[in-house]
mmCIF file of C-alpha atoms and ligand atoms in Angstrom:
data_model
loop_
_atom_site.group_PDB
_atom_site.id
_atom_site.type_symbol
_atom_site.label_atom_id
_atom_site.label_comp_id
_atom_site.label_asym_id
_atom_site.label_seq_id
_atom_site.Cartn_x
_atom_site.Cartn_y
_atom_site.Cartn_z
ATOM 1 C CA MET X 1 176.990 -36.825 -68.909
ATOM 2 C CA SER X 2 180.718 -37.520 -68.350
ATOM 3 C CA ALA X 3 181.923 -41.129 -67.948
ATOM 4 C CA ALA X 4 182.642 -40.443 -64.239
ATOM 5 C CA ALA X 5 179.157 -39.010 -63.649
ATOM 6 C CA ALA X 6 177.631 -41.963 -65.491
ATOM 7 C CA MET X 7 179.545 -44.399 -63.265
ATOM 8 C CA ALA X 8 178.375 -42.547 -60.142
ATOM 9 C CA ALA X 9 174.783 -42.756 -61.412
ATOM 10 C CA GLY X 10 175.379 -46.419 -62.245
ATOM 11 C CA SER X 11 176.311 -47.233 -58.657
ATOM 12 C CA ARG X 12 172.832 -46.070 -57.579
ATOM 13 C CA ARG X 13 170.986 -48.070 -60.227
ATOM 14 C CA GLU X 14 168.561 -50.879 -59.415
ATOM 15 C CA PHE X 15 169.667 -52.926 -62.456
ATOM 16 C CA ASP X 16 173.072 -53.505 -64.049
ATOM 17 C CA PHE X 17 173.359 -51.317 -67.126
ATOM 18 C CA ALA X 18 176.653 -51.537 -69.012
ATOM 19 C CA PRO X 19 177.783 -49.258 -71.881
ATOM 20 C CA ALA X 20 177.298 -52.266 -74.197
ATOM 21 C CA ASP X 21 173.630 -52.448 -73.120
ATOM 22 C CA HIS X 22 173.174 -48.787 -73.995
ATOM 23 C CA GLN X 23 174.833 -49.350 -77.384
ATOM 24 C CA ALA X 24 172.604 -52.370 -78.103
ATOM 25 C CA ILE X 25 169.443 -50.389 -77.240
ATOM 26 C CA ALA X 26 170.611 -47.359 -79.237
ATOM 27 C CA LYS X 27 171.189 -49.595 -82.277
ATOM 28 C CA ILE X 28 167.692 -51.121 -82.096
ATOM 29 C CA VAL X 29 166.112 -47.676 -81.727
ATOM 30 C CA TYR X 30 168.153 -46.136 -84.552
ATOM 31 C CA ASP X 31 167.581 -49.053 -86.931
ATOM 32 C CA THR X 32 163.818 -49.123 -86.246
ATOM 33 C CA LEU X 33 162.826 -45.500 -85.628
ATOM 34 C CA GLY X 34 165.797 -43.428 -86.822
ATOM 35 C CA ILE X 35 166.123 -41.863 -83.358
ATOM 36 C CA LEU X 36 169.674 -41.104 -82.221
ATOM 37 C CA LEU X 37 170.528 -42.003 -78.630
ATOM 38 C CA PRO X 38 174.178 -41.019 -78.109
ATOM 39 C CA GLU X 39 176.110 -42.034 -74.996
ATOM 40 C CA GLY X 40 175.120 -38.794 -73.252
ATOM 41 C CA LYS X 41 171.508 -40.105 -73.192
ATOM 42 C CA ALA X 42 172.442 -43.225 -71.175
ATOM 43 C CA GLN X 43 170.684 -42.018 -68.025
ATOM 44 C CA LEU X 44 167.501 -41.178 -69.971
ATOM 45 C CA VAL X 45 167.583 -44.596 -71.667
ATOM 46 C CA TYR X 46 168.055 -46.353 -68.342
ATOM 47 C CA GLY X 47 165.202 -44.368 -66.748
ATOM 48 C CA ARG X 48 162.814 -45.385 -69.515
ATOM 49 C CA VAL X 49 163.868 -49.011 -69.804
ATOM 50 C CA ALA X 50 164.128 -49.783 -66.056
ATOM 51 C CA PRO X 51 160.309 -50.102 -65.555
ATOM 52 C CA ARG X 52 160.233 -52.680 -68.382
ATOM 53 C CA VAL X 53 163.178 -54.596 -66.828
ATOM 54 C CA ARG X 54 161.267 -54.640 -63.521
ATOM 55 C CA ALA X 55 158.018 -55.728 -65.195
ATOM 56 C CA CYS X 56 159.833 -58.641 -66.857
ATOM 57 C CA GLY X 57 161.263 -59.755 -63.481
ATOM 58 C CA VAL X 58 164.932 -59.879 -64.534
ATOM 59 C CA ALA X 59 167.966 -58.503 -62.724
ATOM 60 C CA SER X 60 169.880 -56.666 -65.455
ATOM 61 C CA VAL X 61 169.391 -54.782 -68.692
ATOM 62 C CA SER X 62 171.447 -57.389 -70.557
ATOM 63 C CA GLU X 63 169.017 -60.121 -69.423
ATOM 64 C CA TYR X 64 166.153 -57.881 -70.499
ATOM 65 C CA LEU X 65 167.752 -57.464 -73.928
ATOM 66 C CA ARG X 66 167.772 -61.250 -74.337
ATOM 67 C CA ILE X 67 163.978 -61.170 -73.838
ATOM 68 C CA VAL X 68 163.644 -58.294 -76.316
ATOM 69 C CA ALA X 69 165.600 -60.322 -78.903
ATOM 70 C CA GLN X 70 163.021 -63.121 -78.747
ATOM 71 C CA ASP X 71 159.774 -61.312 -78.042
ATOM 72 C CA ASP X 72 158.487 -58.796 -80.613
ATOM 73 C CA GLU X 73 155.792 -57.488 -78.258
ATOM 74 C CA GLU X 74 158.342 -56.644 -75.571
ATOM 75 C CA ARG X 75 160.553 -55.078 -78.239
ATOM 76 C CA GLY X 76 157.570 -52.891 -79.198
ATOM 77 C CA ARG X 77 157.013 -51.931 -75.559
ATOM 78 C CA MET X 78 160.685 -50.987 -75.212
ATOM 79 C CA LEU X 79 160.560 -48.825 -78.355
ATOM 80 C CA ASP X 80 157.349 -47.209 -77.146
ATOM 81 C CA ALA X 81 158.992 -46.369 -73.814
ATOM 82 C CA LEU X 82 161.947 -44.794 -75.615
ATOM 83 C CA THR X 83 159.993 -42.286 -77.711
ATOM 84 C CA THR X 84 159.752 -38.727 -76.404
ATOM 85 C CA ASN X 85 156.128 -37.646 -76.664
ATOM 86 C CA HIS X 86 156.179 -34.106 -75.302
ATOM 87 C CA THR X 87 153.464 -31.979 -76.948
ATOM 88 C CA SER X 88 150.768 -29.466 -76.035
ATOM 89 C CA PHE X 89 147.616 -27.803 -77.343
ATOM 90 C CA PHE X 90 148.413 -24.714 -79.448
ATOM 91 C CA ARG X 91 152.152 -25.476 -79.395
ATOM 92 C CA GLU X 92 153.888 -23.177 -81.909
ATOM 93 C CA ALA X 93 150.486 -21.625 -82.570
ATOM 94 C CA HIS X 94 151.874 -19.434 -85.388
ATOM 95 C CA HIS X 95 151.585 -22.487 -87.688
ATOM 96 C CA PHE X 96 147.846 -22.764 -87.130
ATOM 97 C CA GLU X 97 147.422 -18.998 -87.526
ATOM 98 C CA ASP X 98 149.275 -19.210 -90.840
ATOM 99 C CA PHE X 99 147.145 -22.156 -91.972
ATOM 100 C CA VAL X 100 143.878 -20.396 -91.045
ATOM 101 C CA GLU X 101 144.875 -17.233 -92.935
ATOM 102 C CA ARG X 102 146.658 -18.708 -95.923
ATOM 103 C CA MET X 103 144.894 -21.981 -96.636
ATOM 104 C CA TRP X 104 141.616 -22.304 -94.807
ATOM 105 C CA PRO X 105 139.417 -19.810 -96.749
ATOM 106 C CA THR X 106 140.133 -21.707 -100.012
ATOM 107 C CA LEU X 107 139.880 -25.141 -98.408
ATOM 108 C CA ALA X 108 136.622 -24.292 -96.593
ATOM 109 C CA GLN X 109 135.192 -23.035 -99.895
ATOM 110 C CA ARG X 110 136.290 -26.245 -101.554
ATOM 111 C CA LEU X 111 134.601 -28.322 -98.836
ATOM 112 C CA ALA X 112 131.404 -26.302 -99.089
ATOM 113 C CA SER X 113 131.284 -26.979 -102.832
ATOM 114 C CA GLY X 114 131.763 -30.735 -102.443
ATOM 115 C CA GLY X 115 135.560 -30.973 -102.850
ATOM 116 C CA ARG X 116 137.971 -32.898 -100.637
ATOM 117 C CA VAL X 117 140.503 -31.650 -98.126
ATOM 118 C CA ARG X 118 143.279 -33.804 -96.708
ATOM 119 C CA LEU X 119 145.540 -32.834 -93.785
ATOM 120 C CA TRP X 120 148.276 -34.878 -92.098
ATOM 121 C CA SER X 121 149.667 -34.533 -88.608
ATOM 122 C CA ALA X 122 152.784 -36.741 -88.887
ATOM 123 C CA ALA X 123 154.133 -37.752 -85.448
ATOM 124 C CA CYS X 124 150.992 -36.466 -83.707
ATOM 125 C CA SER X 125 151.877 -37.839 -80.246
ATOM 126 C CA SER X 126 148.846 -37.873 -77.891
ATOM 127 C CA GLY X 127 146.603 -35.846 -80.223
ATOM 128 C CA GLU X 128 146.967 -32.252 -79.028
ATOM 129 C CA GLU X 129 148.407 -31.199 -82.415
ATOM 130 C CA PRO X 130 145.609 -32.533 -84.694
ATOM 131 C CA TYR X 131 142.847 -31.386 -82.299
ATOM 132 C CA THR X 132 144.435 -27.928 -82.164
ATOM 133 C CA TRP X 133 144.594 -27.835 -85.944
ATOM 134 C CA LEU X 134 140.869 -28.520 -86.350
ATOM 135 C CA MET X 135 139.814 -26.228 -83.483
ATOM 136 C CA ALA X 136 141.871 -23.386 -84.972
ATOM 137 C CA ALA X 137 140.411 -23.919 -88.449
ATOM 138 C CA LEU X 138 136.788 -24.432 -87.429
ATOM 139 C CA GLY X 139 136.660 -21.738 -84.751
ATOM 140 C CA SER X 140 133.879 -21.367 -82.226
ATOM 141 C CA ASP X 141 130.810 -21.282 -84.510
ATOM 142 C CA LYS X 142 129.726 -24.882 -84.039
ATOM 143 C CA ASN X 143 126.859 -24.755 -86.538
ATOM 144 C CA ALA X 144 129.121 -23.514 -89.315
ATOM 145 C CA ALA X 145 131.734 -26.093 -88.277
ATOM 146 C CA GLN X 146 129.142 -28.858 -88.380
ATOM 147 C CA ARG X 147 128.244 -27.940 -91.958
ATOM 148 C CA LEU X 148 131.919 -28.085 -92.994
ATOM 149 C CA LEU X 149 132.470 -31.357 -91.149
ATOM 150 C CA LYS X 150 129.704 -32.933 -93.239
ATOM 151 C CA GLY X 151 132.018 -32.371 -96.231
ATOM 152 C CA ASP X 152 134.943 -34.524 -97.355
ATOM 153 C CA LEU X 153 137.457 -33.378 -94.731
ATOM 154 C CA ARG X 154 139.902 -35.908 -93.239
ATOM 155 C CA LEU X 155 142.803 -35.261 -90.948
ATOM 156 C CA LEU X 156 145.207 -38.188 -90.812
ATOM 157 C CA ALA X 157 147.128 -38.256 -87.508
ATOM 158 C CA THR X 158 149.929 -40.797 -87.212
ATOM 159 C CA ASP X 159 152.548 -41.790 -84.676
ATOM 160 C CA VAL X 160 154.752 -44.811 -84.112
ATOM 161 C CA SER X 161 153.863 -45.058 -80.422
ATOM 162 C CA PRO X 162 150.705 -47.105 -79.729
ATOM 163 C CA SER X 163 150.288 -45.753 -76.184
ATOM 164 C CA VAL X 164 150.066 -42.094 -77.261
ATOM 165 C CA LEU X 165 147.627 -43.021 -80.032
ATOM 166 C CA ASP X 166 145.326 -44.580 -77.401
ATOM 167 C CA THR X 167 145.284 -41.255 -75.525
ATOM 168 C CA ALA X 168 144.708 -39.365 -78.775
ATOM 169 C CA ARG X 169 141.737 -41.535 -79.772
ATOM 170 C CA ALA X 170 140.148 -41.206 -76.325
ATOM 171 C CA GLY X 171 140.460 -37.408 -76.614
ATOM 172 C CA ARG X 172 140.331 -36.969 -72.834
ATOM 173 C CA TYR X 173 142.868 -34.653 -71.207
ATOM 174 C CA SER X 174 143.666 -33.208 -67.818
ATOM 175 C CA ALA X 175 142.558 -29.676 -66.961
ATOM 176 C CA ASP X 176 146.229 -28.720 -66.899
ATOM 177 C CA THR X 177 146.803 -30.068 -70.424
ATOM 178 C CA LEU X 178 143.756 -28.141 -71.685
ATOM 179 C CA ARG X 179 144.983 -24.902 -70.096
ATOM 180 C CA THR X 180 146.497 -23.663 -73.389
ATOM 181 C CA VAL X 181 143.247 -24.015 -75.356
ATOM 182 C CA PRO X 182 141.707 -20.523 -75.750
ATOM 183 C CA ALA X 183 138.579 -20.216 -73.557
ATOM 184 C CA LYS X 184 136.102 -19.787 -76.451
ATOM 185 C CA LEU X 185 137.409 -22.827 -78.315
ATOM 186 C CA ARG X 186 137.483 -24.844 -75.142
ATOM 187 C CA ALA X 187 133.851 -23.952 -74.424
ATOM 188 C CA THR X 188 132.932 -25.030 -77.976
ATOM 189 C CA TRP X 189 134.956 -28.231 -78.333
ATOM 190 C CA VAL X 190 135.638 -29.683 -74.878
ATOM 191 C CA ASP X 191 132.864 -31.003 -72.626
ATOM 192 C CA SER X 192 132.573 -30.962 -68.826
ATOM 193 C CA ARG X 193 134.294 -34.368 -68.670
ATOM 194 C CA LEU X 194 137.327 -32.747 -70.342
ATOM 195 C CA THR X 195 136.757 -34.786 -73.496
ATOM 196 C CA VAL X 196 137.105 -33.411 -77.019
ATOM 197 C CA ASP X 197 133.842 -33.261 -78.999
ATOM 198 C CA PRO X 198 133.144 -36.430 -81.051
ATOM 199 C CA LEU X 199 132.652 -34.193 -84.107
ATOM 200 C CA LEU X 200 136.383 -33.454 -84.041
ATOM 201 C CA ARG X 201 137.391 -36.978 -83.058
ATOM 202 C CA ASP X 202 135.395 -38.397 -85.966
ATOM 203 C CA ALA X 203 137.113 -36.096 -88.465
ATOM 204 C CA ILE X 204 140.534 -37.472 -87.460
ATOM 205 C CA SER X 205 141.914 -40.902 -88.371
ATOM 206 C CA PHE X 206 144.512 -41.883 -85.773
ATOM 207 C CA ARG X 207 146.820 -44.529 -87.243
ATOM 208 C CA PRO X 208 150.124 -46.160 -86.283
ATOM 209 C CA LEU X 209 152.867 -45.253 -88.746
ATOM 210 C CA ASN X 210 156.649 -45.374 -88.626
ATOM 211 C CA LEU X 211 157.895 -42.393 -90.651
ATOM 212 C CA LEU X 212 160.887 -44.487 -91.730
ATOM 213 C CA GLY X 213 158.763 -47.366 -93.032
ATOM 214 C CA PRO X 214 156.388 -47.698 -95.981
ATOM 215 C CA TRP X 215 153.494 -45.225 -96.169
ATOM 216 C CA PRO X 216 150.171 -46.683 -97.347
ATOM 217 C CA MET X 217 148.638 -43.278 -98.226
ATOM 218 C CA LYS X 218 147.971 -42.828 -101.936
ATOM 219 C CA GLY X 219 146.689 -39.271 -102.438
ATOM 220 C CA ARG X 220 148.453 -35.994 -101.684
ATOM 221 C CA PHE X 221 147.788 -33.734 -98.710
ATOM 222 C CA ASP X 222 146.822 -30.066 -98.742
ATOM 223 C CA ALA X 223 148.953 -29.427 -95.651
ATOM 224 C CA ILE X 224 151.277 -31.449 -93.430
ATOM 225 C CA CYS X 225 152.473 -30.789 -89.882
ATOM 226 C CA CYS X 226 155.627 -32.781 -89.153
ATOM 227 C CA ARG X 227 156.935 -31.028 -86.072
ATOM 228 C CA ASN X 228 159.483 -31.834 -83.394
ATOM 229 C CA VAL X 229 160.311 -35.339 -84.528
ATOM 230 C CA MET X 230 163.110 -34.675 -87.043
ATOM 231 C CA ILE X 231 165.238 -33.261 -84.209
ATOM 232 C CA TYR X 232 165.849 -36.864 -83.150
ATOM 233 C CA PHE X 233 167.095 -37.934 -86.609
ATOM 234 C CA ASP X 234 170.471 -37.645 -88.355
ATOM 235 C CA GLU X 235 170.894 -35.534 -91.524
ATOM 236 C CA PRO X 236 170.426 -38.333 -94.127
ATOM 237 C CA THR X 237 167.264 -39.554 -92.339
ATOM 238 C CA LYS X 238 165.891 -35.990 -92.164
ATOM 239 C CA ALA X 239 166.620 -35.322 -95.855
ATOM 240 C CA LYS X 240 164.974 -38.574 -96.958
ATOM 241 C CA LEU X 241 161.904 -37.983 -94.790
ATOM 242 C CA GLN X 242 161.535 -34.381 -95.978
ATOM 243 C CA GLY X 243 161.730 -35.509 -99.626
ATOM 244 C CA ARG X 244 158.957 -38.033 -98.997
ATOM 245 C CA LEU X 245 156.833 -35.416 -97.211
ATOM 246 C CA ALA X 246 157.292 -33.088 -100.200
ATOM 247 C CA ASP X 247 156.205 -35.897 -102.572
ATOM 248 C CA HIS X 248 153.046 -36.396 -100.499
ATOM 249 C CA LEU X 249 152.106 -32.711 -100.536
ATOM 250 C CA GLU X 250 150.099 -30.923 -103.250
ATOM 251 C CA THR X 251 151.935 -28.125 -105.055
ATOM 252 C CA GLY X 252 150.491 -25.035 -103.343
ATOM 253 C CA GLY X 253 150.269 -26.998 -100.075
ATOM 254 C CA MET X 254 151.935 -26.106 -96.780
ATOM 255 C CA LEU X 255 154.538 -27.984 -94.738
ATOM 256 C CA TYR X 256 154.994 -26.961 -91.105
ATOM 257 C CA ILE X 257 158.063 -28.198 -89.190
ATOM 258 C CA GLY X 258 159.303 -27.692 -85.617
ATOM 259 C CA HIS X 259 160.949 -24.473 -84.420
ATOM 260 C CA SER X 260 164.468 -25.942 -84.314
ATOM 261 C CA GLU X 261 164.160 -27.907 -87.561
ATOM 262 C CA ARG X 262 165.338 -26.867 -91.039
ATOM 263 C CA LEU X 263 164.768 -28.186 -94.549
ATOM 264 C CA SER X 264 167.758 -29.864 -96.189
ATOM 265 C CA PRO X 265 169.118 -27.828 -99.166
ATOM 266 C CA ASP X 266 167.771 -30.206 -101.848
ATOM 267 C CA VAL X 267 164.263 -30.292 -100.412
ATOM 268 C CA ALA X 268 164.273 -26.534 -99.715
ATOM 269 C CA LYS X 269 164.445 -25.939 -103.512
ATOM 270 C CA ARG X 270 160.897 -27.275 -103.799
ATOM 271 C CA PHE X 271 159.547 -24.816 -101.215
ATOM 272 C CA GLU X 272 159.276 -21.130 -100.504
ATOM 273 C CA CYS X 273 159.722 -20.222 -96.852
ATOM 274 C CA VAL X 274 156.673 -18.023 -96.138
ATOM 275 C CA GLY X 275 156.849 -17.761 -92.347
ATOM 276 C CA ARG X 276 158.575 -19.148 -89.270
ATOM 277 C CA THR X 277 159.273 -22.826 -90.184
ATOM 278 C CA ALA X 278 156.306 -22.591 -92.596
ATOM 279 C CA TYR X 279 156.969 -23.758 -96.171
ATOM 280 C CA LEU X 280 154.800 -23.419 -99.281
ATOM 281 C CA LYS X 281 155.417 -26.136 -101.878
ATOM 282 C CA VAL X 282 156.126 -24.333 -105.139
ATOM 283 C CA ARG X 283 157.747 -27.080 -107.255
ATOM 284 C CA ALA X 284 156.789 -30.698 -107.817
HETATM 285 C C1 LIG C 301 158.110 -34.618 -79.354
HETATM 286 S S1 LIG C 301 156.728 -35.455 -80.063
HETATM 287 C C2 LIG C 301 156.087 -34.197 -81.145
HETATM 288 C C3 LIG C 301 154.577 -34.187 -81.168
HETATM 289 C C4 LIG C 301 153.945 -33.063 -81.996
HETATM 290 N N1 LIG C 301 154.255 -33.215 -83.387
HETATM 291 C C5 LIG C 301 154.365 -31.712 -81.495
HETATM 292 O O1 LIG C 301 155.164 -31.039 -82.149
HETATM 293 O O2 LIG C 301 153.902 -31.294 -80.423
HETATM 294 C C6 LIG C 301 157.559 -36.568 -81.203
HETATM 295 C C7 LIG C 301 156.693 -37.742 -81.612
HETATM 296 O O3 LIG C 301 157.353 -38.420 -82.686
HETATM 297 C C8 LIG C 301 157.083 -39.792 -82.573
HETATM 298 N N2 LIG C 301 158.098 -40.532 -83.356
HETATM 299 C C9 LIG C 301 159.408 -40.724 -83.069
HETATM 300 N N3 LIG C 301 160.005 -41.441 -84.026
HETATM 301 C C10 LIG C 301 159.046 -41.713 -84.942
HETATM 302 C C11 LIG C 301 159.050 -42.424 -86.187
HETATM 303 N N4 LIG C 301 160.152 -43.013 -86.663
HETATM 304 N N5 LIG C 301 157.883 -42.512 -86.863
HETATM 305 C C12 LIG C 301 156.753 -41.925 -86.386
HETATM 306 N N6 LIG C 301 156.693 -41.242 -85.234
HETATM 307 C C13 LIG C 301 157.833 -41.129 -84.523
HETATM 308 C C14 LIG C 301 157.128 -40.064 -81.084
HETATM 309 O O4 LIG C 301 156.411 -41.238 -80.736
HETATM 310 C C15 LIG C 301 156.494 -38.784 -80.521
HETATM 311 O O5 LIG C 301 155.130 -38.960 -80.233
#
């Protein structure tokens, strides 16, 4: 948005919101989450922060920022409001098709013979991505799926936003949200109350995790989905995150990233690109 357009929008705003307020918010968000909020995003930032300003009963964003500086919970609520959580069931479905063809036969065999399988949906938002992943892998034969789910299969699903994790854990979605689940899978895994089967929910550990912070996980994963979050990061943040993801992946494991994301040159050396934004780890 141009400066003139921003001023025009500003004159219609309920709360005072100066460029310095935007800069202060952008700094907190970048320092904490790595998300870039350039000046052109001022209107989006205002739209997301205004409900918090109203809830706190103050008259301007600068007053609100004084509260945020002293109150960690409100700071958390502001950060939560500023994350973009857009997702859907079977989004970029080619990743799950690749996983089912390339990885699942071996992993299912491993599970059936008592081995362990570890998957990670990093930045899982409200849960559509990890539920899709398991539905795609397990298919619509519930008895066979039940046998596999008795094995040592865990899908770790993490996000920094507590509110989306609450939705993910509940596993209840609107009919419109469930529209993109293929009919057979929907009939198998979603009940009449539009809630995902507890068998799937129990196989997933939903946990809060900032991708920029420390990671408590010790073992390596057989496959990682880290999709549509790196678009918000600058190049050094992306490269560092991708290196850490590679370290946490088994050699022979798969990394799936979002359609507009690319691996940085150094990290790309450890992978072979085997499909659309689908990378096989070939070097430790
Ligand atoms: C656009 S959604 C993508 C969801 C899903 N991966 C997909 O592709 O459909 C991006 C998610 O990244 C999360 N996120 C943003 N910054 C993060 C960070 N530093 N650490 C962990 N999650 C983050 C947001 O809360 C949001 O839920």
